[in-house]
PDB file of C-alpha atoms in Angstrom:
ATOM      1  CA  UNK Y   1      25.043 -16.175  19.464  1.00 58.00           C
ATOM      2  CA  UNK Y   2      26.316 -14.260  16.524  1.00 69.00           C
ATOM      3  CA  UNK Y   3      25.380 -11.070  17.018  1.00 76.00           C
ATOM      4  CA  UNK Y   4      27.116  -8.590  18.377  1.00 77.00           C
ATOM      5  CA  UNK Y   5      25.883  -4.918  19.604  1.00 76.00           C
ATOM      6  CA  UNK Y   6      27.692  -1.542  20.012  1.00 74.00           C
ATOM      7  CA  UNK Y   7      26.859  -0.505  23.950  1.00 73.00           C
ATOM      8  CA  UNK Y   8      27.363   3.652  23.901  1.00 68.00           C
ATOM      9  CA  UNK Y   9      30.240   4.723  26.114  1.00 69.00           C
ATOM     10  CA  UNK Y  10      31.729   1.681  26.385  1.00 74.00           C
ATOM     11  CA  UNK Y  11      32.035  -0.933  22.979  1.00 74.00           C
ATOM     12  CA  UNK Y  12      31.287  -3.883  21.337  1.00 76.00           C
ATOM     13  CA  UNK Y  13      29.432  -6.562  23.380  1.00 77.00           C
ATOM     14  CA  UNK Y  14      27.789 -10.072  22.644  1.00 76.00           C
ATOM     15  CA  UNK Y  15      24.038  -9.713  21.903  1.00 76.00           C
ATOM     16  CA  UNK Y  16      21.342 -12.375  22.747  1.00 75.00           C
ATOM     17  CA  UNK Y  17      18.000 -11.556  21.296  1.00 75.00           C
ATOM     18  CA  UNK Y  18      16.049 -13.321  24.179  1.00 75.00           C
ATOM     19  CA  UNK Y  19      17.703 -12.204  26.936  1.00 73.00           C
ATOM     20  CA  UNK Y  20      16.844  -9.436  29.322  1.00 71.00           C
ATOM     21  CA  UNK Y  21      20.287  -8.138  29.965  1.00 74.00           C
ATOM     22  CA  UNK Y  22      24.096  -7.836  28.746  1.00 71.00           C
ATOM     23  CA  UNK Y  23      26.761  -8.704  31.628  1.00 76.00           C
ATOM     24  CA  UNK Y  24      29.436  -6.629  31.799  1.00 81.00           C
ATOM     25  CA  UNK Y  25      32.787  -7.685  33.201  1.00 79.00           C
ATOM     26  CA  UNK Y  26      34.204  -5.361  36.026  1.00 83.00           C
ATOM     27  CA  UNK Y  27      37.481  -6.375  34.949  1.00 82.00           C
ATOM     28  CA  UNK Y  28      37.062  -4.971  31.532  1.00 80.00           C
ATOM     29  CA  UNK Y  29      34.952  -1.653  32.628  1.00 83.00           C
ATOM     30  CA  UNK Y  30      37.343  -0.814  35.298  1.00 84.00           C
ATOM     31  CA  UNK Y  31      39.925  -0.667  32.068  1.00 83.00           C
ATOM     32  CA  UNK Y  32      38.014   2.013  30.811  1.00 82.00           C
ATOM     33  CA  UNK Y  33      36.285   3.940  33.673  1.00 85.00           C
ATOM     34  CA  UNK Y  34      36.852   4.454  37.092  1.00 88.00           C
ATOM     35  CA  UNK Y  35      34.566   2.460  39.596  1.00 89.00           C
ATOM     36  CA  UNK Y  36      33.495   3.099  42.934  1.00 91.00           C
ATOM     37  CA  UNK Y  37      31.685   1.223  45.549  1.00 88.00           C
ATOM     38  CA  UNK Y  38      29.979   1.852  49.149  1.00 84.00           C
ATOM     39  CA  UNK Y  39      28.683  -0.632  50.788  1.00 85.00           C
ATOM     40  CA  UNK Y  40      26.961   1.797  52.841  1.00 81.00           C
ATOM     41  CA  UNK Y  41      25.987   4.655  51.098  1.00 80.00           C
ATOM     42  CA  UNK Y  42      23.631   3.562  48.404  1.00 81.00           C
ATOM     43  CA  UNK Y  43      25.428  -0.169  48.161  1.00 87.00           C
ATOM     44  CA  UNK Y  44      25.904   0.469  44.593  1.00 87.00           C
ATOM     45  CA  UNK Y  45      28.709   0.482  41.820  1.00 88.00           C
ATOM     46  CA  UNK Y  46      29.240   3.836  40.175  1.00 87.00           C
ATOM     47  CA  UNK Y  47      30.694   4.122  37.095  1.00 85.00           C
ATOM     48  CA  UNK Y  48      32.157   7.286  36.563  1.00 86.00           C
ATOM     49  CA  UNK Y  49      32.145   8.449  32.514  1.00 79.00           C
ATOM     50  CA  UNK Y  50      34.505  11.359  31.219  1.00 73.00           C
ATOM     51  CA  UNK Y  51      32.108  13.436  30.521  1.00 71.00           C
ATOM     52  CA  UNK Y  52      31.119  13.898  34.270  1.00 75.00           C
ATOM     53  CA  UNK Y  53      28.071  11.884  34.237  1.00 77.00           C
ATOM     54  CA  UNK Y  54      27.687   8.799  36.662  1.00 81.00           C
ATOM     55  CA  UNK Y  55      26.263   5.481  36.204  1.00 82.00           C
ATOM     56  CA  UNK Y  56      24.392   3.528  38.807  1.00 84.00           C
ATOM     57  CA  UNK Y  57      24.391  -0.522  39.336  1.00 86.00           C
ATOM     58  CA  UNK Y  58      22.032  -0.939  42.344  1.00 84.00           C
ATOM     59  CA  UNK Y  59      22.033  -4.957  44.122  1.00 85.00           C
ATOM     60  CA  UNK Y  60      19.494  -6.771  42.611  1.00 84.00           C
ATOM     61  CA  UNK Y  61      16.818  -9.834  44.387  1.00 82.00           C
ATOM     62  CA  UNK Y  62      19.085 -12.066  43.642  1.00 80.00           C
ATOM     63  CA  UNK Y  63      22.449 -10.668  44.446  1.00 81.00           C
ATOM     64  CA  UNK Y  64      23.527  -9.243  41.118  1.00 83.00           C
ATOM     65  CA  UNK Y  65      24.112  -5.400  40.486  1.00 83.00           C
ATOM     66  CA  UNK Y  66      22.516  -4.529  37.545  1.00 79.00           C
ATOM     67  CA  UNK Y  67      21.546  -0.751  35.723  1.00 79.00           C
ATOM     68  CA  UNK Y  68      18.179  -0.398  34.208  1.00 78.00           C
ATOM     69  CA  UNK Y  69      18.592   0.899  30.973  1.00 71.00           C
ATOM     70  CA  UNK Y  70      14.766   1.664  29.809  1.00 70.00           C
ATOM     71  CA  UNK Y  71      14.577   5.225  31.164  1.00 59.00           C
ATOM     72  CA  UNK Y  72      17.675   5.927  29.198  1.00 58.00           C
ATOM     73  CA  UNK Y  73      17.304   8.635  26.455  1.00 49.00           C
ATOM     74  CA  UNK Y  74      17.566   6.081  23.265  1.00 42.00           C
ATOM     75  CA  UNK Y  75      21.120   7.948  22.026  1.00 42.00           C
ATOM     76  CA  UNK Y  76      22.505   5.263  24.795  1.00 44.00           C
ATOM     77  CA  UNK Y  77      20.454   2.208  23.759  1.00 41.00           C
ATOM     78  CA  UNK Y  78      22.079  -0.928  22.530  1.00 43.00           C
ATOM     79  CA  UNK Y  79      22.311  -0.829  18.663  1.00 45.00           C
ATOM     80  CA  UNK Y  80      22.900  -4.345  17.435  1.00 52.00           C
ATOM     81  CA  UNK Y  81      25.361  -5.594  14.500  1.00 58.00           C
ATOM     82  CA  UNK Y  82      25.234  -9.087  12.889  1.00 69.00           C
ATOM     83  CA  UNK Y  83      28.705 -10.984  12.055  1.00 75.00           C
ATOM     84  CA  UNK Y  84      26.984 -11.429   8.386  1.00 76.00           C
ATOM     85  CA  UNK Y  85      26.627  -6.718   8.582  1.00 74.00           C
ATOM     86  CA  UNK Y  86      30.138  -6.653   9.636  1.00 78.00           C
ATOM     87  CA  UNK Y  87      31.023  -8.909   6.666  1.00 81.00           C
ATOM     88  CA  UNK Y  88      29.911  -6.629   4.454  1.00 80.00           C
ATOM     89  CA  UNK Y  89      32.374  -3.666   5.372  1.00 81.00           C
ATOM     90  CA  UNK Y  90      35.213  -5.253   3.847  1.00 86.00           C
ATOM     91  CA  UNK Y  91      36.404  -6.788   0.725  1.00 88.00           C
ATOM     92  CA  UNK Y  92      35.833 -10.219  -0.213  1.00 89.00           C
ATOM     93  CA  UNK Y  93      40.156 -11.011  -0.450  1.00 91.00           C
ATOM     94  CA  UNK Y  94      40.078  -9.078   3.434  1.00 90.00           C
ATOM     95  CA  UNK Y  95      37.160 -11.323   4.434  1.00 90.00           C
ATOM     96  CA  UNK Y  96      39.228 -14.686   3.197  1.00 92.00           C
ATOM     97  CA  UNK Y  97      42.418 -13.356   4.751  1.00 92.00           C
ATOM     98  CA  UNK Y  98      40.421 -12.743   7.995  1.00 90.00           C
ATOM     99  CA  UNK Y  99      38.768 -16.542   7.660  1.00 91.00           C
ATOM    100  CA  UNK Y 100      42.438 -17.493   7.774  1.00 91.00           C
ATOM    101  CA  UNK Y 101      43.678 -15.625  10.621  1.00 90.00           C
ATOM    102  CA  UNK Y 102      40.216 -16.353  12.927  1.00 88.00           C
ATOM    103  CA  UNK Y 103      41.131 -20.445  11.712  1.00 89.00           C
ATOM    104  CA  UNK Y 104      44.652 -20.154  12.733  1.00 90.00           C
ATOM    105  CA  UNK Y 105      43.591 -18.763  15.931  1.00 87.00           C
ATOM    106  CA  UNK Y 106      42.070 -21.624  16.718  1.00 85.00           C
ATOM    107  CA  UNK Y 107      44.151 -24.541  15.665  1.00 87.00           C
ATOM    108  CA  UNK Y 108      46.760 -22.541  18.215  1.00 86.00           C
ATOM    109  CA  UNK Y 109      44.634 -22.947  21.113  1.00 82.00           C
ATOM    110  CA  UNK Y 110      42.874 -19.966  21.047  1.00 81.00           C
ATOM    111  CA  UNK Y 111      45.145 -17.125  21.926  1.00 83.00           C
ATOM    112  CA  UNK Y 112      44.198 -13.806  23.253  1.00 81.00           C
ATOM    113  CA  UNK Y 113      44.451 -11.351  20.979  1.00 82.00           C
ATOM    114  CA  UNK Y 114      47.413  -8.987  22.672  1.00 85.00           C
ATOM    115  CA  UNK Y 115      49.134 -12.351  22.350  1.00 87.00           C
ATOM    116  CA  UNK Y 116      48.126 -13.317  18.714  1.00 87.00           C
ATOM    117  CA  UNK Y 117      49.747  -9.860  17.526  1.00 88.00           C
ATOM    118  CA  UNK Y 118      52.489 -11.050  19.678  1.00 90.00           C
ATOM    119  CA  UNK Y 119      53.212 -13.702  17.806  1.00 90.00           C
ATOM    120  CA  UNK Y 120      53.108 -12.614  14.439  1.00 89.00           C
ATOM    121  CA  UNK Y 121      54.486  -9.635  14.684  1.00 88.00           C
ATOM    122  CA  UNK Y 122      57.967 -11.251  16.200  1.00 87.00           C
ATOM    123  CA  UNK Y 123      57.596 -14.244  13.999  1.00 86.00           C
ATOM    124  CA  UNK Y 124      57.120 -16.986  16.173  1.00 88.00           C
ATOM    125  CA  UNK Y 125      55.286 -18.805  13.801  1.00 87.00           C
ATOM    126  CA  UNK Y 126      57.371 -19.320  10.877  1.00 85.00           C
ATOM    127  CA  UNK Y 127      56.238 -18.194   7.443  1.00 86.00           C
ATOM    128  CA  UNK Y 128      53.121 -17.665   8.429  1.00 90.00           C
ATOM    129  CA  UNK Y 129      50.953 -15.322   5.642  1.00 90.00           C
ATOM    130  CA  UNK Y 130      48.879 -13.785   8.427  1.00 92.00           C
ATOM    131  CA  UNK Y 131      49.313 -10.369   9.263  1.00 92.00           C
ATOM    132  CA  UNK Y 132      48.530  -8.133  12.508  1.00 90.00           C
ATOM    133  CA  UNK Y 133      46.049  -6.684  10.030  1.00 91.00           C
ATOM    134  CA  UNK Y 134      44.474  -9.585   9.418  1.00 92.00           C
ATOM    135  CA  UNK Y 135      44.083  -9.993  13.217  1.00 90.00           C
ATOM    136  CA  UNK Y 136      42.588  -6.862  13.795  1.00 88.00           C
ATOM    137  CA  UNK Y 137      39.505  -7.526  10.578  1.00 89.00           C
ATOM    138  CA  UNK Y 138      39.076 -10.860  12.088  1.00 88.00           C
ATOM    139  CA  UNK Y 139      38.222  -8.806  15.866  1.00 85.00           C
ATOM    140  CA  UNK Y 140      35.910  -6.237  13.905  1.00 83.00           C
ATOM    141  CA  UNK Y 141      33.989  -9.497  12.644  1.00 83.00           C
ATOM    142  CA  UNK Y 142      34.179 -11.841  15.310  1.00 78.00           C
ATOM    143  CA  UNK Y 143      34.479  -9.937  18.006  1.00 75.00           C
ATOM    144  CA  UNK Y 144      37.259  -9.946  21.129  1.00 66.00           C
ATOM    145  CA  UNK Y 145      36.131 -13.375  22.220  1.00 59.00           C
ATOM    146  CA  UNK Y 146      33.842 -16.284  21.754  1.00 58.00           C
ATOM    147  CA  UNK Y 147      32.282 -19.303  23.789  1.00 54.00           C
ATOM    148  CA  UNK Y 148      34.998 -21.450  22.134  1.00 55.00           C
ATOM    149  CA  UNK Y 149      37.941 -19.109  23.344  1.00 59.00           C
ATOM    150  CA  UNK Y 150      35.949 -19.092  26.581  1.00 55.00           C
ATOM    151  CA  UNK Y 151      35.438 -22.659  26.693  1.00 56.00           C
ATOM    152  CA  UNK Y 152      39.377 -23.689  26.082  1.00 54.00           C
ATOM    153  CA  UNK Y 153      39.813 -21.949  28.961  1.00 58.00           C
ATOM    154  CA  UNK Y 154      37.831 -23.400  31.539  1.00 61.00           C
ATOM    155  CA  UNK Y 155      39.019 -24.267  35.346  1.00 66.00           C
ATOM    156  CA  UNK Y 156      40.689 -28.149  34.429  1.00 68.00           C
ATOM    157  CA  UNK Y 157      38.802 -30.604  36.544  1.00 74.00           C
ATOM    158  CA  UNK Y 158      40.200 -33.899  38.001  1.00 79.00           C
ATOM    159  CA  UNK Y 159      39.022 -37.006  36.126  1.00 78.00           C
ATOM    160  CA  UNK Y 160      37.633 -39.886  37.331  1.00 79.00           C
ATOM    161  CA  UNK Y 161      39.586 -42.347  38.638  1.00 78.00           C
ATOM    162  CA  UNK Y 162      40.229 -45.926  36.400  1.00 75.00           C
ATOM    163  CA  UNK Y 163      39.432 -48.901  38.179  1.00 74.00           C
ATOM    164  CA  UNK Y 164      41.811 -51.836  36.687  1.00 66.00           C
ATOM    165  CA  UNK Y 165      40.338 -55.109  37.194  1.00 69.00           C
ATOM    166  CA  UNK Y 166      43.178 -57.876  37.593  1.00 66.00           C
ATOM    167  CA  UNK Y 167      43.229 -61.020  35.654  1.00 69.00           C
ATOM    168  CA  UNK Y 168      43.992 -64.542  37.185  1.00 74.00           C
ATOM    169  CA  UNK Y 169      47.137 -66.577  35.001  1.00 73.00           C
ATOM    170  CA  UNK Y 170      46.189 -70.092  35.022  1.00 78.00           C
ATOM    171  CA  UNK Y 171      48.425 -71.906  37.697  1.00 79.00           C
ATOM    172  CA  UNK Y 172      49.765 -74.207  34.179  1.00 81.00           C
ATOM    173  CA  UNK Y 173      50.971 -70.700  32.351  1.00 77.00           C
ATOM    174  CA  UNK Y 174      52.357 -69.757  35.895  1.00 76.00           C
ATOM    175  CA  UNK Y 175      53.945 -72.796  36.628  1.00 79.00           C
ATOM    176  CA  UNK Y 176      55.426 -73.057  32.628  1.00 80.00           C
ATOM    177  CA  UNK Y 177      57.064 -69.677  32.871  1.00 78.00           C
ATOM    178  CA  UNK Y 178      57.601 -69.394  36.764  1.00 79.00           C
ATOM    179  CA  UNK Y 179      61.629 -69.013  35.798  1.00 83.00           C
ATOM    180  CA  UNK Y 180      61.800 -64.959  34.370  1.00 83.00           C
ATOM    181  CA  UNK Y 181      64.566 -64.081  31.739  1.00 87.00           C
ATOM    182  CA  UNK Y 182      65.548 -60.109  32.072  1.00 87.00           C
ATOM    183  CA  UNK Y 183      66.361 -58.223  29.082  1.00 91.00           C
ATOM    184  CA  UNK Y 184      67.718 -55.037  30.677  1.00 91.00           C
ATOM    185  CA  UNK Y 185      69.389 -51.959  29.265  1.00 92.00           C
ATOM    186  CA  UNK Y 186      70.052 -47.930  29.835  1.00 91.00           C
ATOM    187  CA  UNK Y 187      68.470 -45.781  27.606  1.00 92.00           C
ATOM    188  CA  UNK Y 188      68.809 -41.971  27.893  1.00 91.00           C
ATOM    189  CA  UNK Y 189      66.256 -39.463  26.483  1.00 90.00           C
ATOM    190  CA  UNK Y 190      67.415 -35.556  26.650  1.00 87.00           C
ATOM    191  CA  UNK Y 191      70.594 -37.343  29.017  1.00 88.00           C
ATOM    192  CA  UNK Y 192      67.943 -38.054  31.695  1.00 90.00           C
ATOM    193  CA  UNK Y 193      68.872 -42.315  32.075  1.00 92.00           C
ATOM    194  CA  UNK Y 194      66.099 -44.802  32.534  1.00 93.00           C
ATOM    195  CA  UNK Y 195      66.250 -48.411  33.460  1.00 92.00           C
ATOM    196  CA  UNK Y 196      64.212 -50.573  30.462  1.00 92.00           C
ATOM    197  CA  UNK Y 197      63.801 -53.970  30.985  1.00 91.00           C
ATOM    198  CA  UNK Y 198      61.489 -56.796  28.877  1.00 90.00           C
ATOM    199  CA  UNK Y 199      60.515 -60.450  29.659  1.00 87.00           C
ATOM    200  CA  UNK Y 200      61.617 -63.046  27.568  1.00 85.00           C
ATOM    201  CA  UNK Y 201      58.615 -65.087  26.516  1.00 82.00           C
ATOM    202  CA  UNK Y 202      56.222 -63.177  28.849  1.00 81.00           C
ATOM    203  CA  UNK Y 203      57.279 -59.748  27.358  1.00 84.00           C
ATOM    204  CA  UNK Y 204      56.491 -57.630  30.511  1.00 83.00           C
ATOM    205  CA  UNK Y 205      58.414 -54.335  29.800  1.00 87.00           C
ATOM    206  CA  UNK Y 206      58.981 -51.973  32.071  1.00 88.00           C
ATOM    207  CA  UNK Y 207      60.804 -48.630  32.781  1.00 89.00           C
ATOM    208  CA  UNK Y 208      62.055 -46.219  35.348  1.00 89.00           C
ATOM    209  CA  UNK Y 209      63.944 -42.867  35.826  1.00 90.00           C
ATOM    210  CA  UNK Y 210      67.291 -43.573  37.598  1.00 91.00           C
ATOM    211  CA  UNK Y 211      68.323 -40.350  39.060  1.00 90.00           C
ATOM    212  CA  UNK Y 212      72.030 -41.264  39.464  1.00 90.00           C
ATOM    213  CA  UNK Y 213      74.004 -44.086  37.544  1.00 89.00           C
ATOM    214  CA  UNK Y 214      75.200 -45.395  41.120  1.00 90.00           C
ATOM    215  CA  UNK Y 215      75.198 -49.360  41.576  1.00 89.00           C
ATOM    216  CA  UNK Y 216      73.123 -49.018  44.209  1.00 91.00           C
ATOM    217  CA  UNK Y 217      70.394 -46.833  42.608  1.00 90.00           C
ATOM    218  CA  UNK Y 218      70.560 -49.591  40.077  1.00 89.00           C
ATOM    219  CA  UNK Y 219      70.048 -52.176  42.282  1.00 90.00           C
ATOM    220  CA  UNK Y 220      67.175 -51.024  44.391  1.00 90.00           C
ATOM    221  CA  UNK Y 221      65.551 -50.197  40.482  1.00 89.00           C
ATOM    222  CA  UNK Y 222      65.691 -54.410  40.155  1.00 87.00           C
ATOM    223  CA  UNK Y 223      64.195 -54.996  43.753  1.00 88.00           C
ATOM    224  CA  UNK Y 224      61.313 -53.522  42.579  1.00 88.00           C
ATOM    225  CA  UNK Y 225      61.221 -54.871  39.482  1.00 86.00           C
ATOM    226  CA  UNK Y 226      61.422 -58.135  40.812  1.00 84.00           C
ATOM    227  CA  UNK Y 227      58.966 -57.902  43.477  1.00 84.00           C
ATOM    228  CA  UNK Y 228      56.397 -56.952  40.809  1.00 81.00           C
ATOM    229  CA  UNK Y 229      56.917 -60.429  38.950  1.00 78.00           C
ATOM    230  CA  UNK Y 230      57.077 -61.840  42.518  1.00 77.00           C
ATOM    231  CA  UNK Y 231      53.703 -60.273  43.237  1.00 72.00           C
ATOM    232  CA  UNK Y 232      52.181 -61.823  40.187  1.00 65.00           C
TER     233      UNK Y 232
END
């Protein structure tokens, strides 16, 4: 969705049109209002405003705690604001510069915004023309977060694994090249040494971390290579 509405007493919020209900995070309320719970004594959430008054989220059928907002006095009702209404509050140069900042956002990997200010303000990105101000139009407009943001950050699931199908060498090719020819050197990358080595004729390359320059860690890095072309 696009649309964003201003909830009374609390802020800005993602509006859906057909749905039945806005969740609120009890992470984010807790930020702003003290919460309460008894799991005996009404087994209820209680949100407790500033101004005294106290806010109810009974267990619903289905587990969720939810507040039922239609006997509310319509001074707390959800009013709702389009992306295209809060376009119209600034300037069209402030609407391009915000463009730019919500674009960058994303080509980062989708930074929170406490973090985003972060990084412009102590200049970790290098001659960069967006400002904190930009940051903050592009919030007004867009909101604090969207299903992209939310989607980038997603619990990482393990892939499937690759099943590598093995193909026979024709007992001619194996018998033609049965004698190997090593090619072997040290290469270092950040002064971290690995063993490379390539086939002559076959060119089989391979490559492994040698964790000490020792002849013998050298020598058990050729037993294996070896037993792979003995394997084959």
């Amino acid at each position: 969705t696009s649309m964003r509405g201003y909830l009374a007493g609390y802020g800005w919020v993602w509006y859906y049109p057909a749905g039945i209900a806005n969740i609120l995070s009890l992470s984010r309320v807790k930020e702003q209002f003290r919460v309460t719970y008894d799991s005996v004594n009404g087994n209820c959430f209680q949100v407790h405003k500033s101004e005294g008054e106290i806010i109810n989220f009974h267990e619903g059928p289905k587990r969720l705690y939810y507040h039922d907002m239609k006997n509310r006095s319509t001074e707390q009702c959800l009013f709702v604001n389009t992306v295209e209404d809060n376009l119209k509050h600034f300037s069209a140069q402030d609407v391009d510069r915000a463009k730019k900042a919500h674009k960058l956002q994303m080509i980062i990997g989708r930074p929170g915004n406490e973090d985003y200010n972060w990084y412009i303000k102590d200049n970790f990105i290098k001659d960069c023309p967006v400002t904190n101000r930009d940051i903050r139009t592009a919030k007004f407009i867009w909101g604090e977060r969207e299903r992209g943001d939310l989607q980038g950050k997603t619990t990482w699931r393990k892939p499937r694994q690759i099943q590598v199908d093995h193909t026979n060498i024709p007992p001619a090719i194996m018998q033609h090249y049965r004698d190997i020819t090593l090619c072997v050197d040290v290469m270092k990358v950040n002064s971290v040494p690995f063993l490379m080595t390539v086939s002559k004729h076959i060119k089989f390359g391979s490559g492994g971390r040698l964790l000490d320059m020792t002849n013998e860690t050298i020598l058990k890095h050729f037993k294996a290579i070896i037993g792979a072309y003995s394997i084959r």
